């Protein structure tokens, strides 16, 4: 979807947009570099520190040594899951902000993650769901249901950014209280849920990663394909339709993408807040409003933040761990305040 | 038959009917202006012609086919619309905004090309915003911004261009500026233009074809010199006036009657 303008001999003003695209491409490559470095750190850092040669050995020369096992069975799945979940959260945040023309839209703030979480908790507690394969479907259902509910509560077609955010926050609070209540009543489920509900990569297994991968892959492809129609829609519904954009198809595709991404991410790690809100905002400062770039950058930088927070969580309380959901909330709170105080936040 | 026509259309928002059994032909290569008092249905008609509003009955035909049944992008390559309000994404540059007009010409397999680049440059040049290419749209004045939106619609490269009140919110000089630009697009590029305007004198000066509406029906249409008469203005707008020759252009110029004369004229009507 990323389009480099080919060289042309046209007027100077248009030529001036090309260096900007070159800068965006270079920035994206740099971001990929950072992501690779963080991924290696995520494999190397933990309760048991790994020198890089051991990381290498575990990845490419597996021979069953204890550190090979740690690398292959613990660190690699955790890192893969972090990459996928991070990208999922960033993409869904970027899509939702564009779709609702709402700078506050984020799967966390609009209650989508809480909806997925409530559905999964209910399934574990009341329906005896015990495997991730089951979680995923409940998570999708919960995410989709709450998206619709918040849209209706927020005023449907008359929805404004503020009303949607209020409806989403209210729904989030209610659902989180519900999740807490269920955990208190059901002490057996409590342990299983405790890490999950704060958002954690700690229990990641290769099995989890493999199972959520297809959902996140489909969601990510759909989200990345939405760049141009979302660009058209950013100029208002009439202008978008005048340009030949199909609003209904774009909205439906976007909701499917968001539900897949948030549902899969939440089923795998529990609700992780702030990444979907923060990253697209930070990205936009650099890329400008072109959604093709915003989506691409969000997909790369969100896992950087998620894995970074996860690595940080493993380091600060070593040998214990701080769940990544707590770390992102700790980082996210202050960043969110800075964002709110920025003058231009009011408009997308 | 003309390229763009409305045939016996009934236009309604939800249950509120704005116009019934309305038929209109937009002459090819004309600069058609739709005028009429507030709530006469002129903007609604333009919305129907630009497929923003689906007629409750009847149909709008583009090149002989129902406009609603044609693929959205195909229509967007033939017919452009400048809506009453558009939102410029925060921080977008003029060149980037104008480039978005190329949307209907692109697809997954048809990416940005040198030709797109050239058309964007031409669109900015012909609307006089080329020097602003790298400026942020939200920093521009109202008049400049309107030119940028017109440039975006031009980049769509449509033979037909519809404009919904393009001069609203602009001061007099920028109003004329936008209308001059429309006249140039019509005369020099041979595009068919359809605009809704509030100012009857602007309409009379710039239009080659005038459609006067009242209460959801077309009261008169034709060249301004034939359509704009004191009798018609009174019938359409309920305004007592003289129509004289514009000393600059010779087109009809509407001069409203004095307050006293208008009060006298409307008194019997109000009693009825």
Coordinates of C-alpha atoms in Angstrom, one line a residue:
Chain A
X1 CA 0.0 0.0 0.0
X2 CA 2.9 2.3 0.4
X3 CA 3.4 4.3 -2.7
X4 CA 6.6 6.0 -3.6
X5 CA 6.0 8.8 -6.1
X6 CA 8.0 8.1 -9.2
X7 CA 10.3 10.8 -10.5
X8 CA 8.7 13.3 -12.8
X9 CA 9.6 16.5 -14.4
X10 CA 6.5 18.3 -13.2
X11 CA 6.3 21.6 -11.4
X12 CA 8.6 22.2 -8.4
X13 CA 5.8 22.4 -5.7
X14 CA 4.8 18.8 -6.4
X15 CA 8.4 17.6 -6.5
X16 CA 8.7 19.0 -2.9
X17 CA 6.3 16.2 -1.7
X18 CA 8.8 13.5 -2.7
X19 CA 11.6 14.2 -0.3
X20 CA 8.9 13.9 2.4
X21 CA 8.0 10.5 1.1
X22 CA 11.7 9.6 1.1
X23 CA 11.9 10.7 4.7
X24 CA 8.9 8.6 5.6
X25 CA 10.3 5.5 3.9
X26 CA 13.6 6.0 5.7
X27 CA 11.8 6.5 9.0
X28 CA 9.9 3.3 8.5
X29 CA 13.1 1.4 7.8
X30 CA 14.6 2.8 10.9
X31 CA 11.5 1.9 12.9
X32 CA 11.8 -1.7 11.6
X33 CA 15.5 -1.7 12.7
X34 CA 14.4 -0.6 16.2
X35 CA 11.7 -3.3 16.2
X36 CA 14.3 -6.0 15.3
X37 CA 16.6 -4.7 18.1
X38 CA 13.8 -4.8 20.7
X39 CA 12.8 -8.3 19.5
X40 CA 16.3 -9.5 20.2
X41 CA 16.3 -7.8 23.6
X42 CA 13.0 -9.5 24.4
X43 CA 14.6 -12.9 23.7
X44 CA 17.8 -12.0 25.6
X45 CA 16.5 -10.2 28.7
X46 CA 14.7 -11.9 31.5
X47 CA 15.0 -13.7 34.8
X48 CA 17.8 -15.6 33.1
X49 CA 20.0 -13.3 31.0
X50 CA 21.1 -14.6 27.6
X51 CA 24.2 -13.5 25.9
X52 CA 23.6 -12.9 22.2
X53 CA 25.5 -16.0 21.1
X54 CA 23.1 -18.1 23.2
X55 CA 20.1 -16.4 21.7
X56 CA 21.6 -17.2 18.3
X57 CA 22.2 -20.7 19.3
X58 CA 18.7 -21.2 20.6
X59 CA 17.2 -19.7 17.4
X60 CA 19.3 -21.3 14.7
X61 CA 21.3 -24.1 16.3
X62 CA 18.9 -25.7 18.7
X63 CA 20.5 -28.6 20.5
X64 CA 18.3 -28.8 23.6
X65 CA 20.6 -27.1 26.1
X66 CA 18.7 -25.4 29.0
X67 CA 19.1 -22.0 27.5
X68 CA 18.0 -23.3 24.1
X69 CA 14.8 -24.5 25.8
X70 CA 14.3 -21.1 27.4
X71 CA 14.8 -19.4 24.1
X72 CA 12.6 -21.7 22.1
X73 CA 9.8 -22.4 24.5
X74 CA 9.5 -19.2 26.5
X75 CA 11.2 -16.2 25.0
X76 CA 10.5 -16.7 21.3
X77 CA 6.7 -17.4 21.7
X78 CA 6.5 -14.4 24.1
X79 CA 8.3 -12.2 21.6
X80 CA 6.2 -13.4 18.6
X81 CA 3.0 -12.8 20.5
X82 CA 4.2 -9.4 21.6
X83 CA 4.9 -8.5 18.0
X84 CA 1.5 -9.6 16.8
X85 CA -0.5 -8.2 19.7
X86 CA 1.4 -4.9 19.5
X87 CA 0.7 -4.5 15.8
X88 CA -2.9 -5.5 16.3
X89 CA -3.5 -2.9 19.0
X90 CA -1.7 -0.1 17.1
X91 CA -3.6 -0.9 13.8
X92 CA -7.0 -1.1 15.5
X93 CA -6.4 2.2 17.3
X94 CA -5.4 3.9 14.1
X95 CA -8.3 2.5 12.2
X96 CA -10.8 3.5 14.9
X97 CA -9.5 7.0 15.2
X98 CA -9.8 7.5 11.5
X99 CA -13.1 5.8 11.1
X100 CA -14.8 7.8 13.9
X101 CA -12.8 11.0 13.2
X102 CA -12.3 10.8 16.9
X103 CA -8.8 11.4 18.4
X104 CA -9.9 9.6 21.5
X105 CA -11.1 6.5 19.8
X106 CA -9.1 3.5 20.9
X107 CA -10.2 -0.1 21.5
X108 CA -9.6 0.6 25.3
X109 CA -11.5 3.8 25.5
X110 CA -14.3 2.7 23.3
X111 CA -14.8 -0.4 25.6
X112 CA -13.9 -3.0 22.9
X113 CA -11.2 -4.6 24.9
X114 CA -13.3 -4.6 28.1
X115 CA -16.1 -6.2 26.1
X116 CA -13.8 -9.0 24.9
X117 CA -12.4 -9.4 28.4
X118 CA -15.9 -9.6 30.0
X119 CA -16.9 -12.2 27.4
X120 CA -13.8 -14.3 28.0
X121 CA -14.2 -14.1 31.8
X122 CA -17.9 -15.1 31.6
X123 CA -16.9 -18.0 29.4
X124 CA -14.2 -19.2 31.8
X125 CA -16.3 -18.8 34.9
X126 CA -19.8 -19.9 33.7
X127 CA -19.3 -22.0 30.6
X128 CA -16.1 -23.7 31.6
X129 CA -14.1 -22.5 28.7
X130 CA -10.5 -23.5 29.2
X131 CA -8.5 -23.2 26.0
X132 CA -7.5 -20.3 23.9
X133 CA -9.3 -21.6 20.9
X134 CA -12.5 -21.1 22.8
X135 CA -11.4 -17.7 24.3
X136 CA -10.9 -16.3 20.9
X137 CA -14.5 -16.7 19.8
X138 CA -15.9 -15.3 23.0
X139 CA -13.5 -12.4 22.7
X140 CA -14.7 -11.7 19.1
X141 CA -18.3 -11.8 20.2
X142 CA -17.7 -9.5 23.2
X143 CA -15.7 -7.1 21.1
X144 CA -18.3 -6.9 18.3
X145 CA -21.2 -6.6 20.8
X146 CA -19.6 -3.8 22.7
X147 CA -18.6 -1.9 19.5
X148 CA -22.2 -1.9 18.5
X149 CA -23.5 -1.1 22.0
X150 CA -21.1 1.9 22.3
X151 CA -22.1 3.1 18.9
X152 CA -25.8 3.0 19.8
X153 CA -25.3 4.5 23.2
X154 CA -23.1 7.2 21.7
X155 CA -26.0 8.4 19.5
X156 CA -25.6 6.2 16.4
X157 CA -25.5 8.5 13.3
X158 CA -25.5 11.6 15.5
X159 CA -22.5 10.2 17.4
X160 CA -19.9 12.8 18.3
X161 CA -16.4 12.1 19.4
X162 CA -17.2 13.1 23.0
X163 CA -20.4 11.1 23.2
X164 CA -18.6 8.0 21.9
X165 CA -15.8 8.4 24.3
X166 CA -18.2 8.9 27.2
X167 CA -20.3 5.9 26.2
X168 CA -17.2 3.8 25.7
X169 CA -15.7 4.8 29.1
X170 CA -18.9 4.1 30.8
X171 CA -19.2 0.7 29.2
X172 CA -15.6 0.0 30.1
X173 CA -16.0 0.8 33.7
X174 CA -19.2 -1.3 34.0
X175 CA -17.5 -4.2 32.2
X176 CA -14.3 -4.0 34.2
X177 CA -16.4 -4.0 37.5
X178 CA -18.2 -7.0 36.2
X179 CA -14.9 -8.8 35.4
X180 CA -13.7 -8.0 39.0
X181 CA -17.0 -9.2 40.5
X182 CA -16.8 -12.5 38.6
X183 CA -13.2 -13.0 39.8
X184 CA -14.1 -12.4 43.4
X185 CA -17.0 -14.8 43.3
X186 CA -15.1 -17.5 41.6
X187 CA -11.9 -18.1 43.4
X188 CA -10.8 -21.0 41.2
X189 CA -11.0 -18.9 38.1
X190 CA -9.3 -16.0 39.9
X191 CA -5.8 -17.4 39.5
X192 CA -6.2 -18.1 35.9
X193 CA -7.6 -14.7 35.3
X194 CA -5.4 -12.6 37.5
X195 CA -2.6 -12.2 35.0
X196 CA -4.9 -12.3 32.0
X197 CA -7.1 -9.4 33.1
X198 CA -4.2 -6.9 33.6
X199 CA -2.7 -7.8 30.3
X200 CA 0.3 -10.1 30.2
X201 CA 2.6 -11.8 27.8
X202 CA 4.0 -14.0 30.5
X203 CA 1.9 -17.1 29.8
X204 CA 2.6 -17.0 26.1
X205 CA 3.1 -20.3 24.4
X206 CA 3.9 -21.2 20.8
X207 CA 0.4 -22.7 20.7
X208 CA -1.2 -19.3 21.6
X209 CA 0.9 -17.5 19.1
X210 CA 0.0 -19.9 16.3
X211 CA -3.6 -19.9 17.1
X212 CA -4.1 -16.1 17.1
X213 CA -1.8 -15.5 14.2
X214 CA -4.3 -16.1 11.4
X215 CA -6.9 -13.8 12.9
X216 CA -4.3 -11.0 13.5
X217 CA -2.9 -11.6 10.0
X218 CA -6.3 -11.2 8.3
X219 CA -7.2 -8.2 10.5
X220 CA -3.9 -6.5 9.7
X221 CA -4.2 -7.0 6.0
X222 CA -7.7 -5.6 6.0
X223 CA -6.6 -2.6 8.1
X224 CA -3.6 -1.9 5.8
X225 CA -5.9 -2.0 2.8
X226 CA -8.1 0.7 4.4
X227 CA -5.5 3.4 4.1
X228 CA -6.8 5.1 1.0
X229 CA -10.6 4.9 1.7
X230 CA -9.9 6.2 5.2
X231 CA -8.0 9.1 3.6
X232 CA -11.0 9.9 1.5
X233 CA -13.3 9.6 4.5
X234 CA -11.2 12.0 6.6
X235 CA -12.5 14.8 4.4
X236 CA -16.1 14.3 5.3
X237 CA -18.7 11.8 4.1
X238 CA -19.9 13.9 1.1
X239 CA -16.4 14.5 -0.2
X240 CA -15.5 10.8 0.2
X241 CA -18.6 9.7 -1.7
X242 CA -18.0 12.3 -4.4
X243 CA -14.5 10.8 -4.8
X244 CA -16.1 7.4 -5.3
X245 CA -15.3 5.9 -1.9
X246 CA -17.8 3.2 -0.7
X247 CA -18.5 4.4 2.8
X248 CA -20.5 1.3 3.9
X249 CA -18.0 -1.1 2.7
X250 CA -15.2 0.8 4.4
X251 CA -17.0 1.0 7.7
X252 CA -17.9 -2.7 7.6
X253 CA -14.4 -3.7 6.7
X254 CA -13.0 -1.5 9.4
X255 CA -15.3 -2.9 12.1
X256 CA -14.4 -6.5 11.0
X257 CA -10.7 -5.6 11.1
X258 CA -11.0 -4.0 14.5
X259 CA -13.0 -6.9 15.9
X260 CA -10.5 -9.4 14.6
X261 CA -7.5 -7.5 15.9
X262 CA -8.8 -6.5 19.3
X263 CA -10.5 -9.8 19.9
X264 CA -7.4 -11.9 19.1
X265 CA -5.1 -9.6 21.0
X266 CA -7.4 -9.6 24.1
X267 CA -7.9 -13.3 24.0
X268 CA -4.2 -13.9 23.9
X269 CA -3.0 -11.4 26.5
X270 CA -6.0 -9.8 28.2
X271 CA -6.8 -6.1 27.8
X272 CA -3.8 -3.9 27.2
X273 CA -4.5 -0.2 27.3
X274 CA -3.1 2.9 25.8
X275 CA -1.0 1.5 23.0
X276 CA -3.8 1.9 20.4
X277 CA -4.4 5.4 21.6
X278 CA -0.9 6.6 22.0
X279 CA 1.0 5.2 19.0
X280 CA -1.2 6.5 16.2
X281 CA -1.0 10.0 17.8
X282 CA 2.8 9.9 18.1
X283 CA 3.1 8.5 14.6
X284 CA 0.9 11.3 13.1
X285 CA 3.2 14.0 14.4
X286 CA 5.9 12.6 12.1
X287 CA 3.9 11.2 9.1
X288 CA 1.2 13.8 8.8
X289 CA -2.4 12.7 8.2
X290 CA -1.9 10.2 5.4
X291 CA -3.5 7.0 6.7
X292 CA -1.4 4.7 4.6
X293 CA 1.7 5.9 6.5
X294 CA -0.1 6.2 9.8
X295 CA -1.1 2.5 9.5
X296 CA 2.3 1.3 8.4
X297 CA 4.1 3.1 11.2
X298 CA 1.6 2.1 13.8
X299 CA 2.0 -1.5 12.9
X300 CA 5.7 -1.3 13.4
X301 CA 6.0 1.1 16.4
X302 CA 3.2 -0.4 18.5
X303 CA 5.1 -3.7 19.0
X304 CA 8.2 -1.7 19.8
X305 CA 6.3 -0.1 22.7
X306 CA 4.6 -3.3 23.8
X307 CA 7.8 -5.4 23.7
X308 CA 9.7 -2.5 25.2
X309 CA 7.2 -2.3 28.1
X310 CA 7.4 -6.1 28.5
X311 CA 11.2 -6.1 28.7
X312 CA 11.1 -3.2 31.1
X313 CA 8.6 -5.1 33.2
X314 CA 11.0 -8.1 33.4
X315 CA 13.9 -5.9 34.4
X316 CA 12.6 -3.5 37.0
X317 CA 11.4 -6.1 39.5
X318 CA 13.7 -8.9 38.6
X319 CA 13.5 -11.9 39.3
X320 CA 9.8 -11.1 39.5
X321 CA 7.9 -9.5 36.6
X322 CA 5.6 -6.6 36.2
X323 CA 2.8 -7.4 33.7
X324 CA 3.1 -5.5 30.5
X325 CA -0.5 -4.2 30.9
X326 CA 0.6 -2.4 34.1
X327 CA 3.8 -1.0 32.5
X328 CA 1.9 0.3 29.4
X329 CA -0.6 1.9 31.7
X330 CA 2.1 3.5 33.8
X331 CA 3.8 4.9 30.6
X332 CA 0.5 5.6 29.0
X333 CA -1.0 7.7 31.7
X334 CA 1.5 10.6 31.5
X335 CA 1.7 10.4 27.7
X336 CA -2.0 10.6 27.5
X337 CA -2.0 13.8 29.7
X338 CA 0.6 15.3 27.4
X339 CA -1.5 14.4 24.4
X340 CA -4.7 15.9 25.9
X341 CA -2.9 19.1 26.6
X342 CA -1.7 19.4 23.1
X343 CA -3.7 22.0 21.3
X344 CA -4.2 20.1 18.1
X345 CA -5.6 17.1 19.8
X346 CA -9.1 18.4 19.2
X347 CA -9.1 17.6 15.5
X348 CA -7.8 14.8 13.5
Chain B
X1 CA -30.0 13.9 -24.8
X2 CA -27.8 15.7 -22.3
X3 CA -25.3 13.8 -20.1
X4 CA -26.8 14.7 -16.8
X5 CA -30.6 14.7 -16.3
X6 CA -33.1 14.2 -13.6
X7 CA -36.3 12.5 -14.7
X8 CA -39.5 12.9 -12.6
X9 CA -37.6 12.7 -9.4
X10 CA -39.2 12.9 -6.0
X11 CA -36.7 14.1 -3.5
X12 CA -37.2 13.6 0.2
X13 CA -35.3 13.4 3.5
X14 CA -36.9 10.7 5.6
X15 CA -40.6 11.5 5.3
X16 CA -40.2 15.2 4.4
X17 CA -40.8 15.7 0.7
X18 CA -38.8 18.5 -0.8
X19 CA -39.7 18.2 -4.5
X20 CA -42.1 16.0 -6.4
X21 CA -42.0 14.9 -10.0
X22 CA -39.1 17.2 -10.9
X23 CA -37.4 17.0 -14.2
X24 CA -34.2 18.9 -15.1
X25 CA -31.7 18.7 -17.9
X26 CA -28.2 20.1 -17.5
X27 CA -27.1 21.3 -21.0
X28 CA -23.7 19.9 -21.9
X29 CA -20.8 22.4 -21.7
X30 CA -23.0 24.9 -19.9
X31 CA -22.3 26.9 -16.7
X32 CA -25.7 26.1 -15.1
X33 CA -26.6 28.0 -12.0
X34 CA -29.5 26.9 -9.8
X35 CA -31.2 29.8 -7.9
X36 CA -34.2 30.2 -5.6
X37 CA -35.2 31.2 -2.1
X38 CA -34.1 29.3 1.0
X39 CA -35.7 25.8 1.2
X40 CA -36.7 25.8 -2.4
X41 CA -34.9 22.5 -2.9
X42 CA -32.0 23.8 -5.0
X43 CA -29.3 22.2 -2.8
X44 CA -31.4 19.1 -2.6
X45 CA -31.6 18.9 -6.4
X46 CA -27.8 19.3 -6.6
X47 CA -27.4 16.5 -4.0
X48 CA -29.6 14.3 -6.1
X49 CA -27.7 15.1 -9.3
X50 CA -24.4 14.3 -7.6
X51 CA -25.9 11.0 -6.2
X52 CA -25.5 12.1 -2.6
X53 CA -29.3 11.7 -2.2
X54 CA -31.2 8.8 -3.7
X55 CA -34.5 9.9 -5.2
X56 CA -37.6 8.4 -3.6
X57 CA -39.0 8.1 -7.1
X58 CA -37.8 8.7 -10.6
X59 CA -34.1 8.7 -11.5
X60 CA -31.1 10.7 -12.2
X61 CA -29.4 9.7 -15.4
X62 CA -25.7 10.1 -16.2
X63 CA -24.9 9.3 -19.8
X64 CA -28.3 7.5 -20.0
X65 CA -27.8 5.2 -17.1
X66 CA -29.3 5.5 -13.6
X67 CA -26.5 7.2 -11.6
X68 CA -27.1 5.0 -8.5
X69 CA -26.6 1.8 -10.4
X70 CA -23.2 2.8 -11.8
X71 CA -19.9 1.8 -9.9
X72 CA -19.0 4.6 -7.5
X73 CA -15.5 5.2 -8.9
X74 CA -16.8 5.2 -12.5
X75 CA -19.2 8.0 -11.6
X76 CA -16.4 9.8 -9.7
X77 CA -14.4 9.9 -12.9
X78 CA -17.2 11.6 -14.8
X79 CA -18.9 13.8 -12.2
X80 CA -17.2 15.8 -9.4
X81 CA -18.8 17.5 -6.5
X82 CA -17.7 20.3 -4.2
X83 CA -19.9 19.9 -1.2
X84 CA -21.0 22.7 1.1
X85 CA -18.6 21.6 3.8
X86 CA -15.5 19.4 3.8
X87 CA -13.0 18.8 6.5
X88 CA -9.3 19.2 5.8
X89 CA -7.4 16.6 7.8
X90 CA -5.3 18.2 10.5
X91 CA -1.9 19.4 9.2
X92 CA -2.4 18.2 5.6
X93 CA -0.5 20.1 3.0
X94 CA -2.2 21.7 -0.1
X95 CA -0.4 19.3 -2.5
X96 CA -1.4 16.3 -0.4
X97 CA -5.0 17.4 -0.3
X98 CA -5.2 18.0 -4.0
X99 CA -3.6 14.7 -4.6
X100 CA -6.5 13.0 -2.9
X101 CA -8.7 14.1 -5.8
X102 CA -7.0 11.3 -7.8
X103 CA -8.7 8.7 -5.6
X104 CA -11.2 7.5 -8.3
X105 CA -8.3 7.0 -10.8
X106 CA -6.4 4.7 -8.4
X107 CA -6.8 1.2 -7.2
X108 CA -4.8 -1.6 -5.8
X109 CA -3.2 -2.3 -9.2
X110 CA -3.2 1.3 -10.4
X111 CA -0.9 3.2 -8.1
X112 CA 0.4 6.8 -8.1
X113 CA 2.0 7.7 -11.4
X114 CA 3.8 10.5 -13.1
X115 CA 0.5 11.3 -14.8
X116 CA -1.2 11.7 -11.4
X117 CA 1.7 14.0 -10.3
X118 CA 1.3 16.1 -13.4
X119 CA -2.5 16.5 -13.1
X120 CA -2.1 17.5 -9.4
X121 CA 0.4 20.2 -10.5
X122 CA -1.9 21.4 -13.3
X123 CA -4.9 21.5 -11.0
X124 CA -3.0 23.6 -8.5
X125 CA -1.7 25.9 -11.3
X126 CA -5.1 26.5 -12.8
X127 CA -6.6 27.4 -9.4
X128 CA -3.6 29.6 -8.5
X129 CA -2.6 27.6 -5.4
X130 CA 0.7 26.2 -6.8
X131 CA 2.8 28.5 -4.6
X132 CA 0.9 27.2 -1.6
X133 CA 1.6 23.6 -2.4
X134 CA 3.6 22.9 0.8
X135 CA 1.5 25.0 3.1
X136 CA -0.8 23.4 5.6
X137 CA -4.4 23.8 4.5
X138 CA -5.6 24.9 8.0
X139 CA -3.3 27.9 7.9
X140 CA -4.9 29.3 4.7
X141 CA -7.6 32.0 4.4
X142 CA -11.2 31.1 3.5
X143 CA -10.7 32.1 -0.1
X144 CA -7.5 30.2 -0.5
X145 CA -9.0 27.2 1.1
X146 CA -12.0 27.2 -1.3
X147 CA -9.5 27.3 -4.2
X148 CA -7.7 24.3 -2.8
X149 CA -10.9 22.3 -2.5
X150 CA -11.8 23.3 -6.1
X151 CA -8.3 22.2 -7.1
X152 CA -8.9 18.8 -5.5
X153 CA -12.2 18.5 -7.4
X154 CA -10.3 19.4 -10.6
X155 CA -7.7 16.7 -10.0
X156 CA -10.6 14.3 -10.2
X157 CA -10.6 15.3 -13.9
X158 CA -14.3 15.1 -14.5
X159 CA -16.1 16.6 -17.4
X160 CA -18.9 17.5 -15.1
X161 CA -18.4 19.5 -11.9
X162 CA -21.1 20.3 -9.4
X163 CA -20.6 23.0 -6.7
X164 CA -22.9 23.5 -3.8
X165 CA -22.8 27.2 -2.7
X166 CA -19.1 27.6 -3.5
X167 CA -19.2 31.3 -2.5
X168 CA -20.8 31.1 0.9
X169 CA -18.7 32.5 3.8
X170 CA -16.4 34.3 1.4
X171 CA -16.1 38.1 1.2
X172 CA -17.2 39.8 -2.0
X173 CA -13.8 39.9 -3.6
X174 CA -13.2 36.2 -3.0
X175 CA -16.7 35.4 -4.1
X176 CA -16.0 36.9 -7.5
X177 CA -12.6 35.3 -7.5
X178 CA -14.2 31.8 -7.1
X179 CA -16.8 32.6 -9.8
X180 CA -14.1 33.9 -12.2
X181 CA -12.3 30.6 -11.7
X182 CA -15.5 28.7 -12.4
X183 CA -16.0 30.8 -15.6
X184 CA -12.4 30.0 -16.7
X185 CA -12.9 26.3 -16.1
X186 CA -16.1 26.4 -18.1
X187 CA -14.7 28.5 -21.0
X188 CA -11.2 27.3 -21.3
X189 CA -11.5 23.7 -20.2
X190 CA -14.9 23.1 -21.7
X191 CA -16.2 21.5 -18.5
X192 CA -19.9 21.4 -17.6
X193 CA -20.4 23.3 -14.4
X194 CA -23.5 23.2 -12.1
X195 CA -23.5 25.5 -9.1
X196 CA -26.0 26.5 -6.5
X197 CA -25.7 30.2 -5.8
X198 CA -27.5 32.6 -3.4
X199 CA -26.8 35.8 -5.2
X200 CA -29.1 36.3 -8.1
X201 CA -26.8 39.0 -9.7
X202 CA -23.8 36.7 -9.5
X203 CA -25.9 34.0 -11.1
X204 CA -27.1 36.4 -13.9
X205 CA -23.6 37.5 -14.6
X206 CA -21.8 34.2 -14.7
X207 CA -24.3 31.5 -15.7
X208 CA -24.9 30.5 -19.3
X209 CA -28.0 28.6 -18.2
X210 CA -30.2 29.5 -15.2
X211 CA -32.6 27.3 -13.4
X212 CA -35.0 29.2 -11.0
X213 CA -36.7 27.1 -8.4
X214 CA -39.4 27.7 -5.9
X215 CA -41.2 25.2 -3.6
X216 CA -39.6 22.2 -5.1
X217 CA -40.5 23.0 -8.7
X218 CA -38.6 24.7 -11.6
X219 CA -40.3 28.0 -12.3
X220 CA -38.2 29.0 -15.2
X221 CA -35.0 28.0 -17.0
X222 CA -32.9 29.3 -19.8
X223 CA -30.2 32.0 -20.5
X224 CA -30.2 34.6 -17.7
X225 CA -31.1 37.4 -20.2
X226 CA -34.4 35.6 -20.9
X227 CA -35.1 34.3 -17.4
X228 CA -34.2 37.2 -15.1
X229 CA -37.2 39.6 -15.3
X230 CA -38.8 41.7 -12.7
X231 CA -41.9 39.5 -13.0
X232 CA -39.9 36.3 -12.4
X233 CA -37.9 37.6 -9.5
X234 CA -41.2 38.6 -7.8
X235 CA -42.7 35.2 -8.5
X236 CA -39.6 33.2 -7.4
X237 CA -38.3 35.3 -4.5
X238 CA -41.4 37.4 -3.7
X239 CA -39.2 40.4 -4.2
X240 CA -40.5 43.6 -5.9
X241 CA -37.6 44.9 -8.0
X242 CA -36.4 46.5 -11.2
X243 CA -34.2 44.6 -13.6
X244 CA -31.7 46.8 -15.4
X245 CA -28.8 46.1 -17.7
X246 CA -25.6 45.5 -15.7
X247 CA -23.5 48.6 -16.8
X248 CA -20.3 46.4 -16.8
X249 CA -21.5 43.3 -18.6
X250 CA -25.0 44.0 -20.0
X251 CA -26.4 41.0 -18.1
X252 CA -29.6 41.4 -16.1
X253 CA -29.1 43.3 -12.8
X254 CA -31.7 43.0 -10.0
X255 CA -32.3 46.2 -8.1
X256 CA -34.7 45.7 -5.2
X257 CA -37.5 48.2 -4.8
X258 CA -37.4 50.6 -1.9
X259 CA -38.6 49.5 1.5
X260 CA -41.8 51.5 1.3
X261 CA -42.6 50.1 -2.2
X262 CA -42.0 46.6 -1.1
X263 CA -44.1 47.0 2.1
X264 CA -46.9 48.3 0.0
X265 CA -46.6 45.4 -2.4
X266 CA -46.5 42.7 0.2
X267 CA -49.4 44.1 2.4
X268 CA -52.2 42.8 0.2
X269 CA -50.5 39.4 -0.2
X270 CA -50.2 39.0 3.5
X271 CA -53.9 39.8 3.9
X272 CA -54.8 36.9 1.6

